[in-house]
Short mmCIF file of N, CA and C in Angstrom, two decimals:
data_model
loop_
_atom_site.label_atom_id
_atom_site.label_comp_id
_atom_site.label_asym_id
_atom_site.label_seq_id
_atom_site.Cartn_x
_atom_site.Cartn_y
_atom_site.Cartn_z
N MET A 264 0.83 -1.18 0.00
CA MET A 264 0.00 0.00 0.00
C MET A 264 0.88 1.26 0.00
N VAL A 265 1.92 1.27 0.80
CA VAL A 265 2.78 2.43 0.88
C VAL A 265 3.51 2.65 -0.44
N LEU A 266 3.94 1.56 -1.08
CA LEU A 266 4.62 1.70 -2.37
C LEU A 266 3.71 2.32 -3.42
N ILE A 267 2.45 1.92 -3.42
CA ILE A 267 1.49 2.50 -4.36
C ILE A 267 1.33 3.99 -4.08
N CYS A 268 1.27 4.35 -2.81
CA CYS A 268 1.15 5.76 -2.44
C CYS A 268 2.37 6.55 -2.90
N ILE A 269 3.55 5.98 -2.74
CA ILE A 269 4.77 6.67 -3.16
C ILE A 269 4.77 6.93 -4.66
N VAL A 270 4.37 5.92 -5.44
CA VAL A 270 4.31 6.08 -6.89
C VAL A 270 3.28 7.15 -7.25
N LEU A 271 2.11 7.08 -6.62
CA LEU A 271 1.06 8.06 -6.90
C LEU A 271 1.50 9.47 -6.57
N ILE A 272 2.13 9.65 -5.42
CA ILE A 272 2.59 10.97 -5.00
C ILE A 272 3.70 11.48 -5.94
N SER A 273 4.59 10.59 -6.36
CA SER A 273 5.66 11.00 -7.27
C SER A 273 5.10 11.48 -8.61
N ILE A 274 4.09 10.79 -9.11
CA ILE A 274 3.47 11.20 -10.37
C ILE A 274 2.74 12.52 -10.19
N LEU A 275 1.98 12.64 -9.11
CA LEU A 275 1.23 13.87 -8.86
C LEU A 275 2.15 15.07 -8.64
N ARG A 276 3.28 14.86 -8.01
CA ARG A 276 4.21 15.95 -7.72
C ARG A 276 4.71 16.60 -9.01
N GLN A 277 4.83 15.82 -10.07
CA GLN A 277 5.29 16.36 -11.35
C GLN A 277 4.25 17.29 -11.97
N TYR A 278 2.98 16.95 -11.80
CA TYR A 278 1.92 17.71 -12.47
C TYR A 278 1.29 18.78 -11.59
N ASN A 279 1.04 18.43 -10.32
CA ASN A 279 0.40 19.38 -9.43
C ASN A 279 0.86 19.10 -7.99
N PRO A 280 1.83 19.87 -7.49
CA PRO A 280 2.37 19.60 -6.15
C PRO A 280 1.34 19.69 -5.03
N ILE A 281 0.30 20.50 -5.22
CA ILE A 281 -0.72 20.63 -4.17
C ILE A 281 -1.47 19.31 -4.01
N TYR A 282 -1.83 18.70 -5.14
CA TYR A 282 -2.50 17.41 -5.06
C TYR A 282 -1.59 16.33 -4.47
N ALA A 283 -0.30 16.45 -4.69
CA ALA A 283 0.65 15.50 -4.13
C ALA A 283 0.65 15.58 -2.60
N VAL A 284 0.56 16.81 -2.08
CA VAL A 284 0.52 16.98 -0.62
C VAL A 284 -0.78 16.39 -0.07
N VAL A 285 -1.89 16.65 -0.74
CA VAL A 285 -3.18 16.11 -0.30
C VAL A 285 -3.17 14.58 -0.35
N ALA A 286 -2.60 14.03 -1.42
CA ALA A 286 -2.51 12.58 -1.54
C ALA A 286 -1.61 12.01 -0.44
N GLY A 287 -0.55 12.73 -0.12
CA GLY A 287 0.34 12.28 0.96
C GLY A 287 -0.37 12.25 2.30
N ILE A 288 -1.19 13.27 2.56
CA ILE A 288 -1.95 13.30 3.81
C ILE A 288 -2.95 12.15 3.85
N ALA A 289 -3.61 11.90 2.72
CA ALA A 289 -4.57 10.80 2.66
C ALA A 289 -3.88 9.46 2.86
N CYS A 290 -2.72 9.30 2.26
CA CYS A 290 -1.97 8.05 2.44
C CYS A 290 -1.52 7.88 3.89
N CYS A 291 -1.10 8.98 4.50
CA CYS A 291 -0.73 8.91 5.92
C CYS A 291 -1.92 8.48 6.77
N GLY A 292 -3.10 9.00 6.43
CA GLY A 292 -4.30 8.61 7.16
C GLY A 292 -4.60 7.12 7.02
N MET A 293 -4.43 6.60 5.81
CA MET A 293 -4.68 5.16 5.60
C MET A 293 -3.67 4.31 6.37
N VAL A 294 -2.41 4.71 6.35
CA VAL A 294 -1.39 3.96 7.09
C VAL A 294 -1.64 4.07 8.59
N PHE A 295 -2.09 5.25 9.04
CA PHE A 295 -2.40 5.44 10.45
C PHE A 295 -3.52 4.51 10.89
N ILE A 296 -4.56 4.40 10.08
CA ILE A 296 -5.67 3.50 10.41
C ILE A 296 -5.20 2.06 10.45
N ALA A 297 -4.35 1.68 9.51
CA ALA A 297 -3.81 0.31 9.51
C ALA A 297 -2.95 0.07 10.74
N ALA A 298 -2.16 1.06 11.12
CA ALA A 298 -1.31 0.91 12.30
C ALA A 298 -2.15 0.82 13.57
N MET A 299 -3.22 1.59 13.64
CA MET A 299 -4.08 1.54 14.83
C MET A 299 -4.72 0.17 14.98
N SER A 300 -5.09 -0.46 13.87
CA SER A 300 -5.66 -1.80 13.98
C SER A 300 -4.61 -2.79 14.46
N ALA A 301 -3.34 -2.53 14.15
CA ALA A 301 -2.28 -3.41 14.64
C ALA A 301 -2.00 -3.17 16.12
N LEU A 302 -2.42 -2.02 16.64
CA LEU A 302 -2.17 -1.70 18.05
C LEU A 302 -3.25 -2.22 18.99
N VAL A 303 -4.23 -2.94 18.47
CA VAL A 303 -5.30 -3.47 19.31
C VAL A 303 -4.75 -4.36 20.43
N PRO A 304 -3.80 -5.27 20.17
CA PRO A 304 -3.26 -6.06 21.28
C PRO A 304 -2.56 -5.21 22.34
N VAL A 305 -1.89 -4.14 21.92
CA VAL A 305 -1.23 -3.25 22.89
C VAL A 305 -2.27 -2.55 23.75
N ILE A 306 -3.35 -2.10 23.13
CA ILE A 306 -4.41 -1.43 23.88
C ILE A 306 -5.07 -2.40 24.85
N ASN A 307 -5.28 -3.64 24.42
CA ASN A 307 -5.84 -4.65 25.32
C ASN A 307 -4.92 -4.92 26.50
N PHE A 308 -3.61 -4.98 26.24
CA PHE A 308 -2.65 -5.19 27.32
C PHE A 308 -2.68 -4.03 28.30
N LEU A 309 -2.72 -2.81 27.77
CA LEU A 309 -2.75 -1.64 28.65
C LEU A 309 -4.04 -1.57 29.46
N SER A 310 -5.14 -2.03 28.88
CA SER A 310 -6.38 -2.03 29.65
C SER A 310 -6.34 -3.05 30.78
N THR A 311 -5.67 -4.18 30.57
CA THR A 311 -5.50 -5.14 31.67
C THR A 311 -4.54 -4.61 32.72
N MET A 312 -3.58 -3.80 32.28
CA MET A 312 -2.65 -3.21 33.24
C MET A 312 -3.34 -2.18 34.12
N THR A 313 -4.33 -1.48 33.58
CA THR A 313 -5.03 -0.48 34.38
C THR A 313 -5.83 -1.13 35.49
N GLU A 314 -6.17 -2.41 35.32
CA GLU A 314 -6.87 -3.11 36.39
C GLU A 314 -5.93 -3.41 37.55
N LYS A 315 -4.62 -3.56 37.25
CA LYS A 315 -3.65 -3.93 38.27
C LYS A 315 -2.97 -2.73 38.91
N ILE A 316 -2.83 -1.65 38.13
CA ILE A 316 -2.23 -0.45 38.69
C ILE A 316 -3.22 0.70 38.50
N SER A 317 -2.98 1.79 39.20
CA SER A 317 -3.94 2.89 39.16
C SER A 317 -3.89 3.61 37.82
N VAL A 318 -4.99 4.25 37.50
CA VAL A 318 -5.10 4.99 36.24
C VAL A 318 -4.14 6.17 36.23
N ILE A 319 -3.84 6.73 37.38
CA ILE A 319 -2.93 7.87 37.47
C ILE A 319 -1.55 7.49 36.95
N GLU A 320 -1.17 6.24 37.12
CA GLU A 320 0.16 5.81 36.68
C GLU A 320 0.20 5.47 35.20
N ILE A 321 -0.88 4.98 34.61
CA ILE A 321 -0.86 4.55 33.22
C ILE A 321 -1.35 5.63 32.27
N LEU A 322 -2.20 6.54 32.72
CA LEU A 322 -2.76 7.56 31.85
C LEU A 322 -1.70 8.47 31.20
N PRO A 323 -0.68 8.93 31.94
CA PRO A 323 0.35 9.74 31.28
C PRO A 323 1.09 8.98 30.17
N VAL A 324 1.27 7.70 30.36
CA VAL A 324 1.94 6.90 29.34
C VAL A 324 1.08 6.83 28.08
N LEU A 325 -0.23 6.63 28.26
CA LEU A 325 -1.13 6.59 27.12
C LEU A 325 -1.19 7.94 26.40
N LYS A 326 -1.23 9.01 27.18
CA LYS A 326 -1.23 10.34 26.58
C LYS A 326 0.05 10.58 25.78
N ALA A 327 1.18 10.19 26.36
CA ALA A 327 2.46 10.39 25.67
C ALA A 327 2.51 9.59 24.37
N MET A 328 1.99 8.37 24.39
CA MET A 328 1.97 7.56 23.17
C MET A 328 1.14 8.24 22.09
N GLY A 329 -0.02 8.74 22.46
CA GLY A 329 -0.87 9.43 21.49
C GLY A 329 -0.22 10.69 20.94
N ILE A 330 0.41 11.46 21.83
CA ILE A 330 1.08 12.68 21.41
C ILE A 330 2.21 12.36 20.43
N ILE A 331 2.97 11.35 20.74
CA ILE A 331 4.12 10.98 19.89
C ILE A 331 3.65 10.52 18.52
N ILE A 332 2.61 9.71 18.48
CA ILE A 332 2.11 9.20 17.19
C ILE A 332 1.57 10.34 16.34
N LEU A 333 0.75 11.20 16.93
CA LEU A 333 0.18 12.32 16.17
C LEU A 333 1.24 13.33 15.75
N ALA A 334 2.21 13.57 16.61
CA ALA A 334 3.27 14.52 16.26
C ALA A 334 4.14 13.98 15.13
N GLN A 335 4.39 12.69 15.13
CA GLN A 335 5.18 12.09 14.05
C GLN A 335 4.47 12.27 12.71
N ILE A 336 3.18 12.03 12.71
CA ILE A 336 2.40 12.19 11.47
C ILE A 336 2.41 13.65 11.03
N ALA A 337 2.18 14.57 11.96
CA ALA A 337 2.17 16.00 11.63
C ALA A 337 3.54 16.45 11.13
N ARG A 338 4.60 15.96 11.76
CA ARG A 338 5.95 16.33 11.34
C ARG A 338 6.23 15.85 9.92
N ASP A 339 5.84 14.62 9.63
CA ASP A 339 6.08 14.08 8.30
C ASP A 339 5.28 14.82 7.23
N VAL A 340 4.05 15.20 7.56
CA VAL A 340 3.25 15.97 6.60
C VAL A 340 3.89 17.33 6.35
N CYS A 341 4.37 17.96 7.40
CA CYS A 341 5.04 19.26 7.24
C CYS A 341 6.29 19.13 6.37
N LYS A 342 7.07 18.09 6.60
CA LYS A 342 8.28 17.90 5.79
C LYS A 342 7.93 17.62 4.34
N ASP A 343 6.87 16.83 4.10
CA ASP A 343 6.45 16.55 2.72
C ASP A 343 5.98 17.82 2.02
N ALA A 344 5.41 18.73 2.78
CA ALA A 344 4.93 19.98 2.21
C ALA A 344 6.06 21.00 2.05
N GLY A 345 7.28 20.62 2.43
CA GLY A 345 8.42 21.52 2.30
C GLY A 345 8.55 22.51 3.43
N GLN A 346 7.89 22.27 4.53
CA GLN A 346 7.90 23.17 5.68
C GLN A 346 8.73 22.56 6.81
N SER A 347 10.04 22.49 6.62
CA SER A 347 10.89 21.85 7.62
C SER A 347 10.95 22.65 8.92
N ALA A 348 10.85 23.97 8.84
CA ALA A 348 10.85 24.78 10.07
C ALA A 348 9.60 24.48 10.90
N LEU A 349 8.47 24.36 10.23
CA LEU A 349 7.24 24.03 10.94
C LEU A 349 7.31 22.61 11.51
N ALA A 350 7.97 21.71 10.80
CA ALA A 350 8.14 20.35 11.30
C ALA A 350 8.96 20.35 12.59
N GLY A 351 9.97 21.18 12.64
CA GLY A 351 10.77 21.31 13.87
C GLY A 351 9.95 21.84 15.03
N GLN A 352 9.06 22.78 14.76
CA GLN A 352 8.21 23.32 15.81
C GLN A 352 7.20 22.29 16.30
N VAL A 353 6.73 21.45 15.39
CA VAL A 353 5.83 20.36 15.79
C VAL A 353 6.56 19.42 16.74
N GLU A 354 7.81 19.09 16.42
CA GLU A 354 8.60 18.22 17.31
C GLU A 354 8.79 18.86 18.68
N LEU A 355 9.10 20.15 18.70
CA LEU A 355 9.30 20.85 19.97
C LEU A 355 8.01 20.86 20.79
N ALA A 356 6.90 21.15 20.14
CA ALA A 356 5.62 21.16 20.85
C ALA A 356 5.28 19.77 21.39
N ALA A 357 5.59 18.73 20.62
CA ALA A 357 5.31 17.37 21.08
C ALA A 357 6.14 17.03 22.31
N ARG A 358 7.39 17.43 22.31
CA ARG A 358 8.24 17.17 23.49
C ARG A 358 7.70 17.88 24.72
N ALA A 359 7.28 19.12 24.53
CA ALA A 359 6.73 19.88 25.66
C ALA A 359 5.44 19.22 26.17
N LEU A 360 4.59 18.77 25.25
CA LEU A 360 3.35 18.12 25.67
C LEU A 360 3.60 16.80 26.38
N VAL A 361 4.60 16.05 25.94
CA VAL A 361 4.93 14.78 26.62
C VAL A 361 5.42 15.07 28.04
N LEU A 362 6.27 16.08 28.19
CA LEU A 362 6.73 16.44 29.54
C LEU A 362 5.57 16.90 30.40
N PHE A 363 4.66 17.68 29.83
CA PHE A 363 3.49 18.15 30.57
C PHE A 363 2.61 16.98 31.00
N SER A 364 2.45 15.99 30.11
CA SER A 364 1.61 14.84 30.46
C SER A 364 2.27 13.95 31.51
N ALA A 365 3.60 14.07 31.66
CA ALA A 365 4.30 13.27 32.65
C ALA A 365 4.35 13.92 34.03
N LEU A 366 3.83 15.13 34.16
CA LEU A 366 3.88 15.82 35.45
C LEU A 366 3.24 15.02 36.60
N PRO A 367 2.11 14.35 36.40
CA PRO A 367 1.57 13.56 37.52
C PRO A 367 2.52 12.46 37.99
N LEU A 368 3.27 11.89 37.06
CA LEU A 368 4.25 10.87 37.46
C LEU A 368 5.38 11.50 38.26
N PHE A 369 5.84 12.68 37.86
CA PHE A 369 6.90 13.36 38.60
C PHE A 369 6.42 13.73 40.00
N ARG A 370 5.17 14.19 40.10
CA ARG A 370 4.62 14.53 41.42
C ARG A 370 4.55 13.30 42.31
N GLN A 371 4.10 12.20 41.75
CA GLN A 371 4.01 10.96 42.52
C GLN A 371 5.40 10.48 42.95
N LEU A 372 6.37 10.61 42.05
CA LEU A 372 7.74 10.22 42.38
C LEU A 372 8.30 11.08 43.52
N LEU A 373 8.05 12.39 43.46
CA LEU A 373 8.50 13.27 44.54
C LEU A 373 7.83 12.95 45.86
N GLN A 374 6.55 12.59 45.79
CA GLN A 374 5.84 12.22 47.00
C GLN A 374 6.43 10.95 47.61
N ILE A 375 6.74 9.98 46.80
CA ILE A 375 7.33 8.72 47.29
C ILE A 375 8.70 8.99 47.89
N VAL A 376 9.51 9.82 47.22
CA VAL A 376 10.85 10.13 47.73
C VAL A 376 10.75 10.88 49.04
N SER A 377 9.84 11.83 49.15
CA SER A 377 9.70 12.58 50.40
C SER A 377 9.21 11.70 51.54
N GLU A 378 8.36 10.74 51.24
CA GLU A 378 7.91 9.80 52.26
C GLU A 378 9.04 8.90 52.72
N LEU A 379 9.90 8.49 51.80
CA LEU A 379 11.03 7.65 52.16
C LEU A 379 12.07 8.41 52.99
N LEU A 380 12.26 9.68 52.68
CA LEU A 380 13.24 10.48 53.40
C LEU A 380 12.69 11.04 54.71
N GLY A 381 11.37 11.23 54.76
CA GLY A 381 10.76 11.88 55.92
C GLY A 381 10.30 10.94 56.92
#
């Protein structure tokens, strides 16, 4: 499927670069849907893990995974559109969002350390 998309985008890029970008985004969407169906076992595993550990501990990990996947797609679309500076900003924003989503884990870690020391 990806090879067909590459050929299609290469042909479109010669005639109309705007359509090539749109086709690239559509192809990314199709690959994303295929990848999400492959992640069903991972999601099932994480749902069983939430039964054993608290949601506060697993939720930041799930958020970070989602942020990373979406940021990767956005970065690749920006690079395909010739916007490498914007792609860099997408990466920076994704890193900041992952750190922000990890704040509950840092708070919990500090609480555990203070209890051990106090």
